Coordinates of C-alpha atoms and ligand atoms in Angstrom, one line a residue:
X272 CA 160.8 90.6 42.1
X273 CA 160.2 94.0 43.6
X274 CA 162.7 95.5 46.1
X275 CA 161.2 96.6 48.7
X276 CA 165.0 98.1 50.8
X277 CA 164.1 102.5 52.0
X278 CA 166.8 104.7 52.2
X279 CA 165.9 108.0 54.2
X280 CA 168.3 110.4 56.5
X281 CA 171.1 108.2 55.1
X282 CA 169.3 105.1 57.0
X283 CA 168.6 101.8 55.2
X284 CA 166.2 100.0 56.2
X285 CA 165.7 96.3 54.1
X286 CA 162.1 96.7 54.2
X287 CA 159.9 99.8 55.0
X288 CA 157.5 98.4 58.3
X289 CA 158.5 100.0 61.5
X290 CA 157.1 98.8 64.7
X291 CA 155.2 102.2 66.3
X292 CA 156.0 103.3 69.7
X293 CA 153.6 101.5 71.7
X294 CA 153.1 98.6 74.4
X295 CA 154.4 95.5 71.7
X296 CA 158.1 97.9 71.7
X297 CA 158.3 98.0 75.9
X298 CA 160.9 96.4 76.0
X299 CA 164.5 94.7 74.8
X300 CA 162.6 91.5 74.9
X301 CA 159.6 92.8 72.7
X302 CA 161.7 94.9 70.9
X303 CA 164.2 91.7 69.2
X304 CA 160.8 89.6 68.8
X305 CA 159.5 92.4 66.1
X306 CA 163.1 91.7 64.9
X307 CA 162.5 88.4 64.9
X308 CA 158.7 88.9 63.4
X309 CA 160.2 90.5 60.5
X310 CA 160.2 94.4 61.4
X311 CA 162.6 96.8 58.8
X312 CA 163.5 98.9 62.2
X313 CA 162.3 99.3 65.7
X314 CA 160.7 102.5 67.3
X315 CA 160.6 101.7 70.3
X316 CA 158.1 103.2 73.3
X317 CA 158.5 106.4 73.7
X318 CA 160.3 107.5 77.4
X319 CA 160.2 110.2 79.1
X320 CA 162.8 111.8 82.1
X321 CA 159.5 110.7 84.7
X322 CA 158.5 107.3 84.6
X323 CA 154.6 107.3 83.4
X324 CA 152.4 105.8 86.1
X325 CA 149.1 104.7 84.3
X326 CA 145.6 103.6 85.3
X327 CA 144.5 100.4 84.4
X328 CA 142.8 99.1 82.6
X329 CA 144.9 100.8 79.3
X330 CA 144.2 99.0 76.3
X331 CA 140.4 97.5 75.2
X332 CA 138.7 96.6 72.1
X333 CA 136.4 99.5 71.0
X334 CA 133.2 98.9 68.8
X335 CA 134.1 100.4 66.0
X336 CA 136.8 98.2 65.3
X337 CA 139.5 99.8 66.4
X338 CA 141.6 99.8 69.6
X339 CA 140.9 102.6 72.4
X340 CA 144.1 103.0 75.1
X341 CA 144.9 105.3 77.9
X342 CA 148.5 104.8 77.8
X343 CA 150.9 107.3 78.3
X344 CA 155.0 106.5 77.9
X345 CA 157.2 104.1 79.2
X346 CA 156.9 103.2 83.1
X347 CA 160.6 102.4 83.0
X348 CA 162.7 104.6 84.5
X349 CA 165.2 106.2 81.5
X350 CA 167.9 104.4 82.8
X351 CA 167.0 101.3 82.9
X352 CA 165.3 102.2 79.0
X353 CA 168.5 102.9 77.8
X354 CA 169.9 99.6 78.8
X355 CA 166.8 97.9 77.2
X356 CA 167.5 99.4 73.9
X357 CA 171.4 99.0 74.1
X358 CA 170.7 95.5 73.5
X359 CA 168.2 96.1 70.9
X360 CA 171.2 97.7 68.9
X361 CA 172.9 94.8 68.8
X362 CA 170.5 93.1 66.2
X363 CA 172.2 95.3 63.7
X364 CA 168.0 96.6 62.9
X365 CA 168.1 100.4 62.4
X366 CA 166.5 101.7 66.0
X367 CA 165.0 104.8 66.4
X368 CA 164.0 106.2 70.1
X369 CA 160.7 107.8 71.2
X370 CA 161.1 110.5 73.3
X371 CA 158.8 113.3 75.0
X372 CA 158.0 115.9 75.8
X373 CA 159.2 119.3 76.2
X374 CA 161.9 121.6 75.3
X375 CA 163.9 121.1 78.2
X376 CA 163.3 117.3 78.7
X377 CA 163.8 116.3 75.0
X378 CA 167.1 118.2 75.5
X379 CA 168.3 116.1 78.4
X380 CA 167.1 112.6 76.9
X381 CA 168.3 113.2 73.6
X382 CA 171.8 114.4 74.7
X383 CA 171.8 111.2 77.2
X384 CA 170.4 108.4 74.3
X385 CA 172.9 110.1 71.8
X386 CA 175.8 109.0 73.8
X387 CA 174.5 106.2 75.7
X388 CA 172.8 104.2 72.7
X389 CA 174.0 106.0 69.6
X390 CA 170.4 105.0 67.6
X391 CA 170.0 105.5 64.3
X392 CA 167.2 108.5 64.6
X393 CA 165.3 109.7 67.6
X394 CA 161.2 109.9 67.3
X395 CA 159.9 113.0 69.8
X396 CA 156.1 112.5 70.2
X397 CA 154.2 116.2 70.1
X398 CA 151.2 114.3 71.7
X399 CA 151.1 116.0 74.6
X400 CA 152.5 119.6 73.9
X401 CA 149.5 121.1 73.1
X402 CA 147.9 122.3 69.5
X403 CA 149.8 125.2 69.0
X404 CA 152.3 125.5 66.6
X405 CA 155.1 127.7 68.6
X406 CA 155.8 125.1 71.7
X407 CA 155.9 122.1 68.9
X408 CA 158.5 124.2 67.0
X409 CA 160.2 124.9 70.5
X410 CA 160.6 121.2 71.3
X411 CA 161.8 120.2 67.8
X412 CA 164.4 123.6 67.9
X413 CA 166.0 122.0 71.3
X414 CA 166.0 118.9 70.0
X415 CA 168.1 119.9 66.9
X416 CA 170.5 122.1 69.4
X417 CA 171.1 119.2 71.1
X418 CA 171.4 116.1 69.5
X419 CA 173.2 115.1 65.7
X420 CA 170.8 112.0 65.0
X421 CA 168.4 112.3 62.4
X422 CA 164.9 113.5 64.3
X423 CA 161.3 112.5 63.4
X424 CA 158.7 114.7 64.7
X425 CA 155.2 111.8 64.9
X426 CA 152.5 114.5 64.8
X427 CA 149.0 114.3 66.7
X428 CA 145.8 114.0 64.3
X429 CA 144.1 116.8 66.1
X430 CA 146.6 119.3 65.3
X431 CA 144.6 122.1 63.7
X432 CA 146.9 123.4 60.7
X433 CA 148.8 120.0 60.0
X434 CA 150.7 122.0 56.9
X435 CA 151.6 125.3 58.4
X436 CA 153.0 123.0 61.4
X437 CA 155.2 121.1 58.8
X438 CA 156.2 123.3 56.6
X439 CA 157.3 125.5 59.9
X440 CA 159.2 122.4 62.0
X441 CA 160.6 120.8 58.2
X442 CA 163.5 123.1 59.1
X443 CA 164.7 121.4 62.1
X444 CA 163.7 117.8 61.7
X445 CA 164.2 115.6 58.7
X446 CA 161.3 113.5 59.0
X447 CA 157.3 113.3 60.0
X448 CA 155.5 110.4 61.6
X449 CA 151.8 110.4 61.1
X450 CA 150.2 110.3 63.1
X451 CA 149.8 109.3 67.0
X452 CA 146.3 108.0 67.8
X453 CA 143.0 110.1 67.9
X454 CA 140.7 111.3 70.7
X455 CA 140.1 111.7 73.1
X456 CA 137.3 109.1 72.3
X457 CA 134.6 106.9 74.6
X458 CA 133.0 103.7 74.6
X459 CA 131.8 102.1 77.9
X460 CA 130.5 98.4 78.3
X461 CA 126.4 99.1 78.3
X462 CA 125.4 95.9 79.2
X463 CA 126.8 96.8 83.4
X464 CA 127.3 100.5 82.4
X465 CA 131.4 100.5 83.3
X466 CA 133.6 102.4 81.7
X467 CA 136.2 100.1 79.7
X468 CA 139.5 102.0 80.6
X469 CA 141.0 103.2 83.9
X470 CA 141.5 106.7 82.9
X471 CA 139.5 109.6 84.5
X472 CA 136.0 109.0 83.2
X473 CA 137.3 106.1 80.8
X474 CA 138.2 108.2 77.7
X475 CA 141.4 107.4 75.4
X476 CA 142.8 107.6 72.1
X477 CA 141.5 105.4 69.3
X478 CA 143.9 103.7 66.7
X479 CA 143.6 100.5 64.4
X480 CA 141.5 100.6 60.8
X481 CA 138.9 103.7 62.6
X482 CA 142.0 106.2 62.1
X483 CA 143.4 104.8 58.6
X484 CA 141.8 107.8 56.6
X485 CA 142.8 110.0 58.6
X486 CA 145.9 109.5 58.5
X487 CA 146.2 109.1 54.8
X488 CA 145.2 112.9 54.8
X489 CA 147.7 114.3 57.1
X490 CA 150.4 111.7 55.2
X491 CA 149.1 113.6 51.8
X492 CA 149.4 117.3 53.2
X493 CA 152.5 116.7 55.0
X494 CA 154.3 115.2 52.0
X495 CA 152.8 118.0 49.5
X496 CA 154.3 121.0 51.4
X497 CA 157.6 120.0 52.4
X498 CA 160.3 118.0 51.2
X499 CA 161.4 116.1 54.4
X500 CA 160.4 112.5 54.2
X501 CA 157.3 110.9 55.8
X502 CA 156.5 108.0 57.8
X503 CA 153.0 106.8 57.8
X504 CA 151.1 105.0 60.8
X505 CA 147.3 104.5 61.6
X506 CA 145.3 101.7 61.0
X507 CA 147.5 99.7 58.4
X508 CA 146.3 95.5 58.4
X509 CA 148.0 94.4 55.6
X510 CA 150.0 95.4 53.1
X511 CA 147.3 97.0 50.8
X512 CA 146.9 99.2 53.3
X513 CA 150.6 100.7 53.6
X514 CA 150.5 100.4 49.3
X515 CA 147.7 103.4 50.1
X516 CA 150.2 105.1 52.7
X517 CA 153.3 104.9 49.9
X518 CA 151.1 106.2 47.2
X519 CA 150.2 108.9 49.5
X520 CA 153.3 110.4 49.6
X521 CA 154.9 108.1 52.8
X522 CA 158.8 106.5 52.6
X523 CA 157.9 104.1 55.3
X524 CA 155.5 102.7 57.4
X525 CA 154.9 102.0 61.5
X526 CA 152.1 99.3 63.0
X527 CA 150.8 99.4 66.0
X528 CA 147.6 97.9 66.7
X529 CA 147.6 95.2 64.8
X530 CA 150.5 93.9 66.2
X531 CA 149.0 94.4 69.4
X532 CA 146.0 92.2 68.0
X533 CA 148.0 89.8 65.8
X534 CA 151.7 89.8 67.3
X535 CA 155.0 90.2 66.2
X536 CA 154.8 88.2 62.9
X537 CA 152.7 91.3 61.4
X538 CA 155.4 92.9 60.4
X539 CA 157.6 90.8 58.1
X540 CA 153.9 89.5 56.7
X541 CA 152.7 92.9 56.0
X542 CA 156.6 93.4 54.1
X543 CA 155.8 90.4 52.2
X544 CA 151.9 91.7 51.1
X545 CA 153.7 95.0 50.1
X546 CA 156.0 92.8 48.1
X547 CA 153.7 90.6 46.2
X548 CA 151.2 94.0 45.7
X549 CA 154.5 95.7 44.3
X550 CA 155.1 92.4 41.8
X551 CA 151.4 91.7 41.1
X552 CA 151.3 95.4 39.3
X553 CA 154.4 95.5 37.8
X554 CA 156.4 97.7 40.0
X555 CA 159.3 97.7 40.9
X556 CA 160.2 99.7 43.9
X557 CA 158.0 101.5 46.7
X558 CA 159.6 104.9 45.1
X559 CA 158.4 104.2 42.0
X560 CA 154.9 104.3 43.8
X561 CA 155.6 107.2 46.5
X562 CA 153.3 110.0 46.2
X563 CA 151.5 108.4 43.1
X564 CA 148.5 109.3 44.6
X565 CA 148.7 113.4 43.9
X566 CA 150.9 112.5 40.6
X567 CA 147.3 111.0 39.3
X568 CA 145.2 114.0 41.0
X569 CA 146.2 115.6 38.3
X570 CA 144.8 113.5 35.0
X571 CA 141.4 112.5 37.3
X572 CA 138.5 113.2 35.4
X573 CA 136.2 116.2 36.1
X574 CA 132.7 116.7 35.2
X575 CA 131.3 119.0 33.5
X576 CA 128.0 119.3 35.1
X577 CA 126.1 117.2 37.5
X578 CA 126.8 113.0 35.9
X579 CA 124.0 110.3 36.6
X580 CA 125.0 107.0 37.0
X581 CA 125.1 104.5 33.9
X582 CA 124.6 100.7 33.3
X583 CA 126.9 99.0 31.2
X584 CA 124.1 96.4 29.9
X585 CA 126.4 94.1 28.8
X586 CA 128.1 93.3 32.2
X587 CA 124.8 94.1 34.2
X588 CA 123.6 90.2 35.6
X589 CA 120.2 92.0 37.1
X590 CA 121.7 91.4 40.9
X591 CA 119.6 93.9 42.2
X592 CA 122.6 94.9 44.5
X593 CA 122.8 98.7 43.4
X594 CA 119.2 99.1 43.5
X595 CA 118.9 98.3 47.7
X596 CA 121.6 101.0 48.0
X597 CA 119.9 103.6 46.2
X598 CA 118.5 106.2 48.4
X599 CA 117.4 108.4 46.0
X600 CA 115.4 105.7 44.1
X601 CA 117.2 105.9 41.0
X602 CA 117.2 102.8 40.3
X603 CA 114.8 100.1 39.1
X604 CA 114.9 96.6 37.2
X605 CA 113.7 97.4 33.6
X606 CA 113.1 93.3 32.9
X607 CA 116.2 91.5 33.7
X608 CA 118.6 94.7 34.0
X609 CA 118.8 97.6 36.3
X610 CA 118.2 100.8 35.0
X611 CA 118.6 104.4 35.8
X612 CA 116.1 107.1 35.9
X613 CA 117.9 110.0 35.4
X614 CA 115.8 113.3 36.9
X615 CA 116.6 110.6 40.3
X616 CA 120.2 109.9 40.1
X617 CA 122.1 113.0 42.0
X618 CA 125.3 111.4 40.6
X619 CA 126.6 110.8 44.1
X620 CA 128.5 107.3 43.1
X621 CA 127.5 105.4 45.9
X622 CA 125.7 102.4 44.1
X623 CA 128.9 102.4 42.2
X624 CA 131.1 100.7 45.4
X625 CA 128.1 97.4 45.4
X626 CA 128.6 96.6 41.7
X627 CA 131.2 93.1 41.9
X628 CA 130.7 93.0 37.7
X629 CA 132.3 96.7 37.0
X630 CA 128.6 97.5 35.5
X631 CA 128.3 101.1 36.9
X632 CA 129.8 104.3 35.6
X633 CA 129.1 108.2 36.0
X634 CA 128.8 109.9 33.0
X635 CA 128.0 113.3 31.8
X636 CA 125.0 113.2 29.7
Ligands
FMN931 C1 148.4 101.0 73.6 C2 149.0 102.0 72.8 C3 150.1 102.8 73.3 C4 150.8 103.7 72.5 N1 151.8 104.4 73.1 C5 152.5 105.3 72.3 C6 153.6 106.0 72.8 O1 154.2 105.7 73.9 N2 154.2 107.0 72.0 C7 153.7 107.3 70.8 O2 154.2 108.2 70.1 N3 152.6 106.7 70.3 C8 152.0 105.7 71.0 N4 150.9 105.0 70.5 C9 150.4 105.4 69.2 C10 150.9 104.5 68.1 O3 152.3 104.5 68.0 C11 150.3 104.8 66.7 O4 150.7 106.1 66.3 C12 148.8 104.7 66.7 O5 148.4 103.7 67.5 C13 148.3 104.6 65.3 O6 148.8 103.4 64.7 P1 148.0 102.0 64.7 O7 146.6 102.3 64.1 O8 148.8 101.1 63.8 O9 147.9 101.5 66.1 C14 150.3 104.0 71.2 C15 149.2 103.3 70.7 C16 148.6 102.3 71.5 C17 147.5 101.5 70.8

């Protein structure tokens, strides 16, 4: 049986799912139910020195099957925080604290949760600082004047030169969190022409499965040009999903939205996908996994010249499946098989992702 126990900034965590900073992590209450539910540690929503004030309605179902929000941090003042997340401590789960936003206010809440809560890290959300590298290196310089924790920058997915940013802030912080949700975005109800959320003219930011490439990207290119370690978040269901994050170069993992969607019990069920995946391949750790993805980069096949597309006759069953997806027309049944006609086939690989029987291959010819 795999073990599936992360070590990072001298940390432990017994498995590698992290709640995200987000509504389900609001408070003391929530926090010890993702305990409960199974989390490996607790970020919990991120505060600021000004209590947020935010217009409802914040969190709706988008159509493209993610979740679209307008909330910004914590509407509880930082004192009364700070309580909330003393008690979390006492669950013995490592506890990281979101905090925001700039230089000076990072400063005065990380010197004040240092002392107050003594967490295991602190999280500082760049979400709202802007997209330029300097002021994101300013915030992460006063944070690491002023605290000793461990810090976790969680990086935005709009931010233009995600590696420059890293490589540049990988001297002050010892991890990455990646990434915050995307936008802004909009989607309105069209049947009465209302916008879904309170905000200005009903934009927000857009997380769940929509964002899940997205962030595998930024995960990759943070992890390839620094050392510091990575935590991955966007879009993750189930534990095939964080297998992807591990592979790309991630140490842990955060959930948000499906939480939201599912509840608390996400977390210790996603731990246990991630265990069986680890088991059902043979492995026998997630760092025997982490950063697999660029490892196998490098032995991926390249073509030569433009391939076309090739039917293995012997698993072909004639479903017809690749030929509806073939725009190009590249495809026909010749009798009971499908066949290729090759001055068609522009080797794109599309067909490829309908075959169930494994019949389809590129190939240089
Ligand atoms: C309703 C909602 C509120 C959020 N609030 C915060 C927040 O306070 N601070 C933060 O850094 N990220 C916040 N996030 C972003 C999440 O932590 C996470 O980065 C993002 O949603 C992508 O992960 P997911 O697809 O698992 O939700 C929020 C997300 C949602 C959906």
């Amino acid at each position: 049986m795999a073990d599936i126990f992360v070590k990072i900034n001298g940390i432990r965590f017994k498995n590698p799912v992290l709640t995200a900073a987000g509504p389900n992590v609001r408070t003391a209450y929530m926090m010890i139910a993702a305990v409960k539910g199974g989390a490996g540690g607790i970020v919990s929503k991120t505060v600021s020195v000004k209590p947020a004030s935010d217009s409802r309605p914040t969190i709706r179902k988008a159509s493209c099957k993610g979740i679209m929000n307008c909330e910004t941090w914590s509407e509880i003042p930082v004192e009364e925080f700070i309580n909330e997340c003393q008690k979390v401590r006492e669950t013995g789960v490592p506890l990281i604290i979101s905090i925001g936003y700039n230089p000076d206010e990072v400063k005065q809440l990380g010197v004040l949760i240092e002392k107050e809560v003594q967490p295991d890290a602190i999280e500082f959300s760049t979400h709202y600082v802007g997209r330029s590298v300097e002021p994101l290196l300013n915030v992460a310089k006063s944070l690491r004047q002023s605290v000793r924790l461990p810090i976790w920058m969680k990086v935005s997915p709009n931010f233009p030169d995600i590696e420059e940013l890293a490589v540049k802030a990988s001297q002050y912080v010892n991890g990455f969190v990646a990434i915050n949700s995307f936008g802004p975005v909009l989607d309105f109800d069209v049947e009465n022409v209302q916008p879904l959320l309170g905000s200005d003219y009903g934009q927000g930011w857009l997380s769940g499965p929509p964002i899940l490439s997205i962030a595998l990207r930024i995960v990759y290119q943070i992890s390839s040009v620094q050392k510091k370690p990575v935590i991955g978040v966007g879009g993750i269901e189930n534990g095939t999903d964080a297998i992807k994050f591990f592979m790309s170069g991630a140490s842990l993992v955060q959930v948000c939205s499906t939480a939201i969607k599912k509840g608390h019990q996400t977390y210790g069920k996603i731990a246990l996908e991630i265990n069986d995946w680890l088991d059902a391949h043979e492995y026998s750790s997630i760092e025997e996994i982490r950063g697999l993805y660029r490892k196998k980069l490098k032995e991926q096949r390249m073509f030569s010249r433009q391939p076309v597309m090739t039917i293995n006759k012997k698993r072909c069953t004639g479903c017809k499946v690749c030929i509806k997806r073939c725009i190009q027309g590249a495809l026909y049944m010749n009798g009971k098989l499908a066949e290729v006609i090759q001055e068609n086939c522009i080797g794109c690989g599309f067909c490829q992702d309908f075959c169930s029987y494994d019949a389809m291959e590129l190939k240089d010819i």
